[in-house]
Coordinates of C-alpha atoms in Angstrom, one line a residue:
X1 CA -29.0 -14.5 44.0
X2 CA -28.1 -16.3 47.1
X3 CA -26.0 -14.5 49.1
X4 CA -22.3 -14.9 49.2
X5 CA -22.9 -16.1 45.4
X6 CA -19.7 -15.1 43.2
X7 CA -20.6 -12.4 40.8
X8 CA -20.1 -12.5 37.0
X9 CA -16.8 -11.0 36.0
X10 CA -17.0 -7.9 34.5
X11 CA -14.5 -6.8 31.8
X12 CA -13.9 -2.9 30.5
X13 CA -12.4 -3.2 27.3
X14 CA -10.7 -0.1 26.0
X15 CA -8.8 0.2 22.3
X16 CA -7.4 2.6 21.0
X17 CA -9.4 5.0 18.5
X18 CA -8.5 3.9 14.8
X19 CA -10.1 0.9 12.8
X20 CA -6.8 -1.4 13.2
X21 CA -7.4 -1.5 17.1
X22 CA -11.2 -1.3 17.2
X23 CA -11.9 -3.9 14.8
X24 CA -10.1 -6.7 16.4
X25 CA -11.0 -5.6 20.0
X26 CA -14.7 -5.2 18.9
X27 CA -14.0 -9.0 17.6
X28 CA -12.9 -10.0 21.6
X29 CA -15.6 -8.1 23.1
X30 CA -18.2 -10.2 21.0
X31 CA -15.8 -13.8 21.4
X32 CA -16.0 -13.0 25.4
X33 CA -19.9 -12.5 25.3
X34 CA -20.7 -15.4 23.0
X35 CA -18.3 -17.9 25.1
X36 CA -19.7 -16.9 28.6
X37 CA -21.5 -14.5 30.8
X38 CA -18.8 -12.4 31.4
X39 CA -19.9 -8.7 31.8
X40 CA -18.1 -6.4 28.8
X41 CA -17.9 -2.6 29.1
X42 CA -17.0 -1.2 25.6
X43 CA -15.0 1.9 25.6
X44 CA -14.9 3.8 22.0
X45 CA -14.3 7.6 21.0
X46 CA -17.3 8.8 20.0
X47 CA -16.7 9.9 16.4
X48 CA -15.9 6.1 15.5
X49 CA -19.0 5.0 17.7
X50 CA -21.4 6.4 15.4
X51 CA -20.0 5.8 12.6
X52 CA -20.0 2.3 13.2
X53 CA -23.4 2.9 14.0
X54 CA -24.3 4.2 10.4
X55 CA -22.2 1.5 8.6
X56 CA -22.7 -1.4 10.1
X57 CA -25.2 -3.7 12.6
X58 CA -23.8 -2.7 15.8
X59 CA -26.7 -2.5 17.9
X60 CA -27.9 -5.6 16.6
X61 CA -24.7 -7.7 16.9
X62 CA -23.6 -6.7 20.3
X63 CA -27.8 -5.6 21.5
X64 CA -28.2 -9.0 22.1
X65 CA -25.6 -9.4 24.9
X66 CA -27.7 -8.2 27.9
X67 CA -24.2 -8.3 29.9
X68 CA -22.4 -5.7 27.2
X69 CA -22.7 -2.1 27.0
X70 CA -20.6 0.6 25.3
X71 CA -19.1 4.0 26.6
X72 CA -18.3 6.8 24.6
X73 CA -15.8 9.4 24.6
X74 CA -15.9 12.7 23.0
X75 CA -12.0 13.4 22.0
X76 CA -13.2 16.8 20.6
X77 CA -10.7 16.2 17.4
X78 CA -13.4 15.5 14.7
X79 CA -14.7 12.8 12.8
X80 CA -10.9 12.1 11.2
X81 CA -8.8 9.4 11.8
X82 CA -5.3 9.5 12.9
X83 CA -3.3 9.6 9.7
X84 CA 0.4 10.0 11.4
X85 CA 2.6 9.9 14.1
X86 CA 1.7 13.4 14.9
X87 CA -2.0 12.6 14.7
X88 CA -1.7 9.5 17.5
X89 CA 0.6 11.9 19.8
X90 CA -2.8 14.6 19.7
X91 CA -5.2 11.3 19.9
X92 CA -2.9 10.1 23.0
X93 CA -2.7 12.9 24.6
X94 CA -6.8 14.0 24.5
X95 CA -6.9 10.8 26.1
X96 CA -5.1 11.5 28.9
X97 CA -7.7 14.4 30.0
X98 CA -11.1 12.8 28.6
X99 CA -10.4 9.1 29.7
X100 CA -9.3 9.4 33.2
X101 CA -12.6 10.9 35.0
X102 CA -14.4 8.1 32.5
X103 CA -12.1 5.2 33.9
X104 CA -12.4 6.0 37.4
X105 CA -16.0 6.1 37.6
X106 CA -16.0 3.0 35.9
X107 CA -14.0 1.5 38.2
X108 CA -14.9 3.6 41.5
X109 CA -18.3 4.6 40.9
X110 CA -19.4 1.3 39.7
X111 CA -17.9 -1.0 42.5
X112 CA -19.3 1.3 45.1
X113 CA -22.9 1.7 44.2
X114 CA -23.5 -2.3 42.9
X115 CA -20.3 -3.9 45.2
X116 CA -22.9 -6.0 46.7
X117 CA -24.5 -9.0 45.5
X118 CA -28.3 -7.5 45.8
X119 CA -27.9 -4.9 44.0
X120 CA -26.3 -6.6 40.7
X121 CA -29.4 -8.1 40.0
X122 CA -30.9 -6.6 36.3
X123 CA -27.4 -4.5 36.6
X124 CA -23.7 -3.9 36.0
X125 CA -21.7 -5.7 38.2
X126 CA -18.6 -4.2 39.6
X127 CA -15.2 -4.3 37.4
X128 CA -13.0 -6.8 38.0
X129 CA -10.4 -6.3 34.7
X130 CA -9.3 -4.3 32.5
X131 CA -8.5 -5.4 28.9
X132 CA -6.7 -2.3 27.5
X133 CA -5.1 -1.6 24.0
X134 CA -1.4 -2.2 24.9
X135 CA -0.6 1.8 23.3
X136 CA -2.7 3.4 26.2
X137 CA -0.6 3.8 29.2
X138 CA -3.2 6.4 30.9
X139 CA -5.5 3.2 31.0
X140 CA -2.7 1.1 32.5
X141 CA -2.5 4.4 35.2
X142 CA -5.9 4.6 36.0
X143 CA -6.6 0.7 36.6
X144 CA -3.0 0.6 39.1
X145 CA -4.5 3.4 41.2
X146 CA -7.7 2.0 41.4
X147 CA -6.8 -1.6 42.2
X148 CA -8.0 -3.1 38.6
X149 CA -6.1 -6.0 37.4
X150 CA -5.3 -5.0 33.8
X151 CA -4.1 -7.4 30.8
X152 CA -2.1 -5.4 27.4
X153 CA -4.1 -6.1 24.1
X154 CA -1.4 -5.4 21.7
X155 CA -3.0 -5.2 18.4
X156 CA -0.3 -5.4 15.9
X157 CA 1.9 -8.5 14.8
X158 CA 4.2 -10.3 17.9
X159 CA 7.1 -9.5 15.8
X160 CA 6.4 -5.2 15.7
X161 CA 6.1 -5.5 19.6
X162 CA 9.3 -7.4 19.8
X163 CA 11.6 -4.8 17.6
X164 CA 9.7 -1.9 20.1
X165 CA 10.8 -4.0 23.6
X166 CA 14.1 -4.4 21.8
X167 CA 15.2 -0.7 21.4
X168 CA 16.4 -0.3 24.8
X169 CA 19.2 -2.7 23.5
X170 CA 19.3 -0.9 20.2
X171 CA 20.3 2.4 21.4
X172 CA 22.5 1.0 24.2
X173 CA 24.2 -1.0 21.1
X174 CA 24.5 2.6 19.0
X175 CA 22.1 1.0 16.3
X176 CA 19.5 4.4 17.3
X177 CA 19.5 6.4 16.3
X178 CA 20.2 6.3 12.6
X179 CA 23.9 7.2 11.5
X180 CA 24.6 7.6 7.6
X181 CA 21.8 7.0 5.2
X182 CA 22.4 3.5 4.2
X183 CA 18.8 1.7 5.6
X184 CA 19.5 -1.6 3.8
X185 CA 22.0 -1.8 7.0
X186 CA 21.5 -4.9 9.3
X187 CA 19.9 -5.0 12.6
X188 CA 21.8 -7.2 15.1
X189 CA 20.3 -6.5 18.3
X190 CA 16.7 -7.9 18.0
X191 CA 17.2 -11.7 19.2
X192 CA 15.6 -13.6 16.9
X193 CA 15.4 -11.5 13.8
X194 CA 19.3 -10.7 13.4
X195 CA 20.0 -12.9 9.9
X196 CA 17.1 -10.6 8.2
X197 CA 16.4 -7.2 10.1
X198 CA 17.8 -4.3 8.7
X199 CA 17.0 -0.7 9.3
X200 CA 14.4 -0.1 7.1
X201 CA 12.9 -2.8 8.3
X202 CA 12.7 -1.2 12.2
X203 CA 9.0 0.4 12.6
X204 CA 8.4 3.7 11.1
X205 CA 8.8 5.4 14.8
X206 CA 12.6 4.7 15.0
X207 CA 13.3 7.1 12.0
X208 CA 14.2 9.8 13.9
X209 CA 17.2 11.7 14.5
X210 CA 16.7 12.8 18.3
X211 CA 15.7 10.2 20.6
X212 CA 14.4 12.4 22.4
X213 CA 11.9 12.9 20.0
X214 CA 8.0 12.4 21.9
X215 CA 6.8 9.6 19.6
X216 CA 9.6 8.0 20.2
X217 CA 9.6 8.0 23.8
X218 CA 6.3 7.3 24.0
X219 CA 6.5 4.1 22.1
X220 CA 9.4 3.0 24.8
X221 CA 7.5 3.8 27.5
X222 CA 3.8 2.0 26.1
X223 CA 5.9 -1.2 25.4
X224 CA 8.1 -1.5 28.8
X225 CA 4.4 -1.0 30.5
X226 CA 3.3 -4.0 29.8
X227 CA 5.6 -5.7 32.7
X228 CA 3.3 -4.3 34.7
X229 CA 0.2 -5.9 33.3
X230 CA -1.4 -9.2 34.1
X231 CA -0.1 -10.8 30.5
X232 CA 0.0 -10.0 26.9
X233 CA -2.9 -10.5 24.4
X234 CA -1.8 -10.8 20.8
X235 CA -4.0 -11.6 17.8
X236 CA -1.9 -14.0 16.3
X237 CA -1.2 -17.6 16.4
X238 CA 1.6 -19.9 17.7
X239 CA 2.2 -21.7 14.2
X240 CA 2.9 -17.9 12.5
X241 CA 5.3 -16.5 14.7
X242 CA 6.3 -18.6 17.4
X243 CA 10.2 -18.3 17.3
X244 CA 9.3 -14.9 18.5
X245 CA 7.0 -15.3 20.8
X246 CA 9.5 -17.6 22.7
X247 CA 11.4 -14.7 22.8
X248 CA 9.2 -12.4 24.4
X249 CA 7.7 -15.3 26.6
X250 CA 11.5 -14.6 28.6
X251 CA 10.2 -11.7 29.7
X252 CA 6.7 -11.8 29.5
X253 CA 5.8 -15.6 30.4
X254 CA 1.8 -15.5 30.2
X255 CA 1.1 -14.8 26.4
X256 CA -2.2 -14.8 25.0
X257 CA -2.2 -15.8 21.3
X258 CA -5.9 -16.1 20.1
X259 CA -6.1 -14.9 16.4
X260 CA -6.7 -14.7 13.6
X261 CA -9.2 -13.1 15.5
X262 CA -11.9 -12.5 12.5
X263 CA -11.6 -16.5 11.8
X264 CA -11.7 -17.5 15.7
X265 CA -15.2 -15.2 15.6
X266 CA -16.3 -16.7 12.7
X267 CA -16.0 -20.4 13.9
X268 CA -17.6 -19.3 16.7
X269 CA -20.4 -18.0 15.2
X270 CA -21.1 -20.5 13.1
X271 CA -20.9 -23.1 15.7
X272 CA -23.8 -21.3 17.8
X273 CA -26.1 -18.9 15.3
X274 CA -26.2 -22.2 12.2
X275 CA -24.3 -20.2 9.9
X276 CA -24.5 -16.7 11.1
X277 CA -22.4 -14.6 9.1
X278 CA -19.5 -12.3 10.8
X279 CA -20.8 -8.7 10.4
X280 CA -18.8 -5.9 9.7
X281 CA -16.6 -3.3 11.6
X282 CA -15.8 -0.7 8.7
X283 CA -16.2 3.1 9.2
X284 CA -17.5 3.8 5.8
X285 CA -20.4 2.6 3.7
X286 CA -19.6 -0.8 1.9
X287 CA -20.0 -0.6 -2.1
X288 CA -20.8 -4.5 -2.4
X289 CA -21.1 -4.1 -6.4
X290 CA -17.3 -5.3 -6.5
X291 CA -18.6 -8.6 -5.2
X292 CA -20.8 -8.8 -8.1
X293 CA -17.7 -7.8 -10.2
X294 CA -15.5 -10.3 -9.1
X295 CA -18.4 -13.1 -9.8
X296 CA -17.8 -12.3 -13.4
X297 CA -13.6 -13.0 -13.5
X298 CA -11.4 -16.0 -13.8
X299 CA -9.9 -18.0 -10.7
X300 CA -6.9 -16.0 -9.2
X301 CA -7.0 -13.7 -11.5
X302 CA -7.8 -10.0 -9.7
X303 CA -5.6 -8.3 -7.6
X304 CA -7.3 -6.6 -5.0
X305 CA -5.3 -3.2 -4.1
X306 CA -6.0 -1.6 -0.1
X307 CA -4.6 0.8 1.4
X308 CA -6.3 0.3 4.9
X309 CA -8.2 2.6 6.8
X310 CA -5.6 5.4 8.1
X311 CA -2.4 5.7 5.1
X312 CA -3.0 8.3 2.7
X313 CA -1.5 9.0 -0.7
X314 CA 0.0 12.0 -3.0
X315 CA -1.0 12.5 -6.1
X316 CA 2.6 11.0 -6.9
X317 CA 2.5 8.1 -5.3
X318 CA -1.2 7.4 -6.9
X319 CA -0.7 8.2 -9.9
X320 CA 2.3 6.3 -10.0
X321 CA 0.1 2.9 -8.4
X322 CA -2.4 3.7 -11.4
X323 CA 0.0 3.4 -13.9
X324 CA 2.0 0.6 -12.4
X325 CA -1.6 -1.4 -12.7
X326 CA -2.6 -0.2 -15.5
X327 CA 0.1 -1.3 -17.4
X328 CA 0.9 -5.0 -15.4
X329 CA -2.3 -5.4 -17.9
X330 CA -3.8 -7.6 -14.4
X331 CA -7.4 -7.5 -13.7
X332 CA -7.7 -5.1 -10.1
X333 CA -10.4 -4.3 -7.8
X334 CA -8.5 -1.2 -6.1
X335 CA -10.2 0.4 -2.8
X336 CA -9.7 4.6 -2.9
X337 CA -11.0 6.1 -0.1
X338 CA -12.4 9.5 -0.4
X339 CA -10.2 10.7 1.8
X340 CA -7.0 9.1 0.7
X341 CA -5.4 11.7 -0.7
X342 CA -6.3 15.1 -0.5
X343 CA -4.5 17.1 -3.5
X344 CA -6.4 14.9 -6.3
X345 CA -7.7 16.8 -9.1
X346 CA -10.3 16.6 -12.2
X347 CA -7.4 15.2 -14.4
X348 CA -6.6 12.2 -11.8
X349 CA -9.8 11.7 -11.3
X350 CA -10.6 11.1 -15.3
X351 CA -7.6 9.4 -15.4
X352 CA -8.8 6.8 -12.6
X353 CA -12.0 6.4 -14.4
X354 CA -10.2 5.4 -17.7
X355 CA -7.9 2.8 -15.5
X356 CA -11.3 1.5 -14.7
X357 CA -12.3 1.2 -17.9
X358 CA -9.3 -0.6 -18.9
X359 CA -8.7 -3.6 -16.5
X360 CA -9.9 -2.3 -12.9
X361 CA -12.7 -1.6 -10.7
X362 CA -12.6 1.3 -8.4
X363 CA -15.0 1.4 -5.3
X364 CA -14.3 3.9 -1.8
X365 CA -14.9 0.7 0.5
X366 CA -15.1 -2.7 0.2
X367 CA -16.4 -5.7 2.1
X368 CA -12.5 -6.8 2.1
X369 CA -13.1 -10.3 4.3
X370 CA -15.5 -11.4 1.5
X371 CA -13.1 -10.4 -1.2
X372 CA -10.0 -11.9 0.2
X373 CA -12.4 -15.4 0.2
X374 CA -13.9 -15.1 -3.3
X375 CA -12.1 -17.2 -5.4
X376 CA -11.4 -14.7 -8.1
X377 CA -8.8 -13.3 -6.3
X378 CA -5.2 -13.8 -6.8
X379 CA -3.0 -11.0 -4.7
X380 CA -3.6 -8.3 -2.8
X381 CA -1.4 -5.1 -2.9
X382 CA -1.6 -3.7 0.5
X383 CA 0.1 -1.2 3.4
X384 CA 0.7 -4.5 5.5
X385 CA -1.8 -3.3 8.5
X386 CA -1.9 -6.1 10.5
X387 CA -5.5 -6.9 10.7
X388 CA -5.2 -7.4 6.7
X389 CA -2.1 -9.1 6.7
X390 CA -3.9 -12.1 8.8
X391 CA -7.1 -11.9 7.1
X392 CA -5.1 -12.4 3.6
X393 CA -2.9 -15.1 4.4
X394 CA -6.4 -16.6 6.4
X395 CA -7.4 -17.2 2.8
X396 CA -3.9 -18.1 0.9
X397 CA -3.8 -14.7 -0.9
X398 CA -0.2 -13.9 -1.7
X399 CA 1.1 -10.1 -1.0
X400 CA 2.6 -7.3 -2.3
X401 CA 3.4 -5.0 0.7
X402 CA 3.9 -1.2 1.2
X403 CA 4.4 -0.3 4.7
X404 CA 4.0 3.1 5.5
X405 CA 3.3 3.7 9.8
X406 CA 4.3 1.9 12.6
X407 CA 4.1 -2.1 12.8
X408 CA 4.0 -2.1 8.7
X409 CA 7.4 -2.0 8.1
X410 CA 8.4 -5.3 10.2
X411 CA 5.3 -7.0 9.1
X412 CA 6.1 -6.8 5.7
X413 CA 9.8 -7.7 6.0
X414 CA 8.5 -10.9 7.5
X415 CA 5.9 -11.1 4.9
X416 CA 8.5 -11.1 1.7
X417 CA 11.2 -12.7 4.0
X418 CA 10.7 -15.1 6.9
X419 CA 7.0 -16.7 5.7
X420 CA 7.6 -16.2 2.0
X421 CA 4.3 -14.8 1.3
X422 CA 4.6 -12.1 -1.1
X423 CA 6.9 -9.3 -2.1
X424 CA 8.6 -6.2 0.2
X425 CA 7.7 -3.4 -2.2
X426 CA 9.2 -1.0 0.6
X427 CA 10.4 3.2 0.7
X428 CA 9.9 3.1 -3.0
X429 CA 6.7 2.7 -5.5
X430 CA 7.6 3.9 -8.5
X431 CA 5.2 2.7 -12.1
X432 CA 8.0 0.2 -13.5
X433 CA 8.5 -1.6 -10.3
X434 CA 5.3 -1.6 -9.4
X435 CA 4.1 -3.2 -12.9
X436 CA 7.1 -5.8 -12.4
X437 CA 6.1 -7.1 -9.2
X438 CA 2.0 -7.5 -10.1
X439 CA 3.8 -9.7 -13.0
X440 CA 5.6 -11.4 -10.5
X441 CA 3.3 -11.8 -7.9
X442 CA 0.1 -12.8 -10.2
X443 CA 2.4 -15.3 -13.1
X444 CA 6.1 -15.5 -12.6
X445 CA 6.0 -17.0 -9.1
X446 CA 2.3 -17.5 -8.6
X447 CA 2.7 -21.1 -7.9
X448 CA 5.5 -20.8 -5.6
X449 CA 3.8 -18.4 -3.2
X450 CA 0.3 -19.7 -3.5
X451 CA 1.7 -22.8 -2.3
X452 CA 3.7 -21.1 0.7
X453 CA 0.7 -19.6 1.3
X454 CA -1.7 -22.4 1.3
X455 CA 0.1 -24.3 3.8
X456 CA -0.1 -21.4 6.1
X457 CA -3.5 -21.0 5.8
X458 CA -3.6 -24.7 6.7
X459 CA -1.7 -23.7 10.5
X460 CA -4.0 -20.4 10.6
X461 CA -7.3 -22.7 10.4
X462 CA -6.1 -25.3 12.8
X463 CA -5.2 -22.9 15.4
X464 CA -9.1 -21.5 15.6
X465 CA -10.3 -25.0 15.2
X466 CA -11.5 -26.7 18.0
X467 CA -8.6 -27.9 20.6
X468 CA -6.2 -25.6 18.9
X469 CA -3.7 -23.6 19.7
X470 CA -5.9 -20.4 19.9
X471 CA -9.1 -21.9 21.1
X472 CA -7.4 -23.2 24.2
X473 CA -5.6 -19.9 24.7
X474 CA -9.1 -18.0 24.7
X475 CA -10.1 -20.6 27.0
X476 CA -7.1 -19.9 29.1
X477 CA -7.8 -16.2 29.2
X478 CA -11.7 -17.0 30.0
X479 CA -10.4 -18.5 33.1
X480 CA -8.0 -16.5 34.0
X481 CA -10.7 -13.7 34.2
X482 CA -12.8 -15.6 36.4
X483 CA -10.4 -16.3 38.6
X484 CA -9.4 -12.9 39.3

């Protein structure tokens, strides 16, 4: 390298540890390395590392990058995944003692033993960003002191991020915390969402009595960071939500909206591999005999039932789902993680196997990207995760959403309400209602949402196409990094 020759940039890219925020961040990293030579440093826990090592083709997909690496940290909780508010405080604040020494040799260590051009050649080059999950302050810390320009990645919708930036106005208002126990009250300090937001529509983390309370102060304090950041990456797209994202562009001008991520990657991939399929990011083993299932139904005629990676069930509420299916008398391909609820029995467990029998198909994991696309399916029953909310309107599916934790519950309110997607099957999910919206859903208004959702899909697929909205906008960031 000729001396004085600019260096490639090099990007560390740090999510938080649960499947939602990996997967899409893992989907970045790869966009990043396939659309230049930009340097990425990988930073996962551990426990998810390898098992994303035993599931899927990570060393493969990402091996062939000679500028991306991956960094491990041991949190020293286990091979779980967070499961509740009180499991991302424990996550969040392991985090605090294991990443810091990680992130400043990273961003010491590494500038000061290759900060000059001859010895980057065949090696790392120093950092010059950091792309952190927008929920990680002690990322946002450690960049600041050392000098590293960092940009928020804020994995959930536009519209969850806007109701958190907006509770400094709620509570000044005397909308938080909660008083009386009426949550079909409206919300009128969220600009923007004030003819349709009422409280149970707030994310899950503004249920609480004391606002004092630490998840709730930590949630403040994550979402006002991000005025200290470089911009604001959000996998979405300009055509879904952008009457909010003029709201938060008042405060936070330089917005990056490049989703539906999965789609932008697969575009991409296509484009340069011939075809090369999009590999995938789960955490458990794939049971791919659905797929085979699902050859052997009618057009739009299976609902496909997930609860994500992280919300877990009672026996209740299962059993309750079961028979709510059961008796809709609709075709289902229902995903029930081994670890989704952890009081089941023999007697669920033979009734399950009887549901199957009926008109369902039970597997722990499935391949959910394909399934959404297969033409056999009709709806999709889901907790409203964001990552699943984009990939099933990517492919027209109408919803039925049950929002459990965090983001969920304003996701889904704008699912049912504002796009007209699905149904807002919310704080209740009892067999007769249940049964009534899969009839819904699936016959009664089948037409009306599949055509809602077909012309979404039509914005979602123009906006990763080339010269749209989210192409130039990775383009945009791509630049912006190199000019740093």
């Amino acid at each position: 390298m000729e001396q004085g020759a600019r260096q490639p940039p090099h990007v560390v890219i740090f999510p938080f540890p649960a499947l939602g925020h990996v997967h899409p961040m893992l989907n970045l990293a790869e966009l990043l390395s396939l659309s230049s030579n930009i340097h990425v440093t990988f930073i996962n826990a551990l426990s998810i590392h390898n098992r994303l090592l035993r599931c899927t083709d990570l060393q493969s997909r990402f091996g062939r990058f000679p500028g991306f690496r991956f960094k491990t940290i041991n949190l020293g909780l286990g091979d779980g995944l967070p499961h509740s508010s009180d499991d991302i405080m424990a996550v969040l604040k392991s985090l605090r003692t294991t990443a810091k020494p990680l992130l400043k040799e990273l961003f010491l260590l590494d500038n000061c033993e290759l900060g000059t051009t001859d010895k980057i050649i065949g090696q790392v080059p120093p950092v010059t960003c950091l792309i952190s999950d927008g929920i990680l302050i002690i990322a946002l810390e450690v960049a600041e002191e050392c000098g590293i320009p960092t940009f928020h990645f804020r994995t959930s919708s536009a519209s969850s991020f806007w109701a958190y930036y907006c509770i400094p106005q709620l509570i000044h208002a005397g909308e938080l915390p909660f008083s009386g126990n009426d949550l079909d009250t409206p919300i009128a300090n969220v600009k923007g969402m004030e003819s349709f937001l009422r409280r149970r529509d707030l994310p899950s983390f503004c249920r609480v009595d004391n606002l004092g309370e630490g998840a709730f102060q930590c949630v403040m304090s994550v979402t006002l960071s991000t005025l200290r950041t470089k911009g604001l990456i959000f996998n979405t797209f300009e055509g879904l939500e952008g009457p909010i994202l003029d709201q938060i562009r008042v405060d936070i001008p330089n917005l990056y909206t490049i989703g539906p991520l999965h789609a932008h990657l697969k575009n991409k991939l296509a484009s340069e591999s011939k075809g090369k399929s999009i590999s995938s990011n789960g955490l458990w083993e794939e049971d791919r005999s659905c797929l085979k299932w699902l050859d052997e139904q009618p057009s739009r005629s299976v609902l496909y039932v997930s609860f994500g990676s992280v919300i877990t069930l009672t026996k209740h509420e299962l059993t309750e789902f079961w028979h709510g299916l059961v008796n809709s008398g609709q075709q289902f391909l229902w995903v029930i993680r081994h670890d989704v609820i952890k009081d089941k029995d023999d007697v669920l467990e033979v009734e399950l196997k009887e549901g199957r029998k009926e008109n369902g198909y039970i597997v722990s994991w499935a391949p959910q990207e394909e399934v959404l696309a297969h033409p056999s399916i009709g709806g999709f029953l889901t907790h409203s995760g964001w990552n699943s909310t984009l990939e099933s309107l990517y492919e027209a599916v109408p919803m039925i959403c049950w929002p459990q934790l965090a983001d969920q519950q304003v996701n889904s309110r704008f699912v049912g309400e504002v796009w007209k997607l699905g149904l807002d099957l919310k704080d209740t999910c009892g067999r007769v209602i249940i049964e009534k919206m899969v009839s819904e859903l699936m016959e009664a208004r089948r037409n009306e949402f599949l055509q809602r959702a077909n012309e979404m899909t039509k914005l979602a697929r123009a906006s990763v196409s080339e010269g749209g909205s989210s192409t130039r906008n990775l383009d945009r960031l791509i630049q912006d990094i190199y000019s740093i």
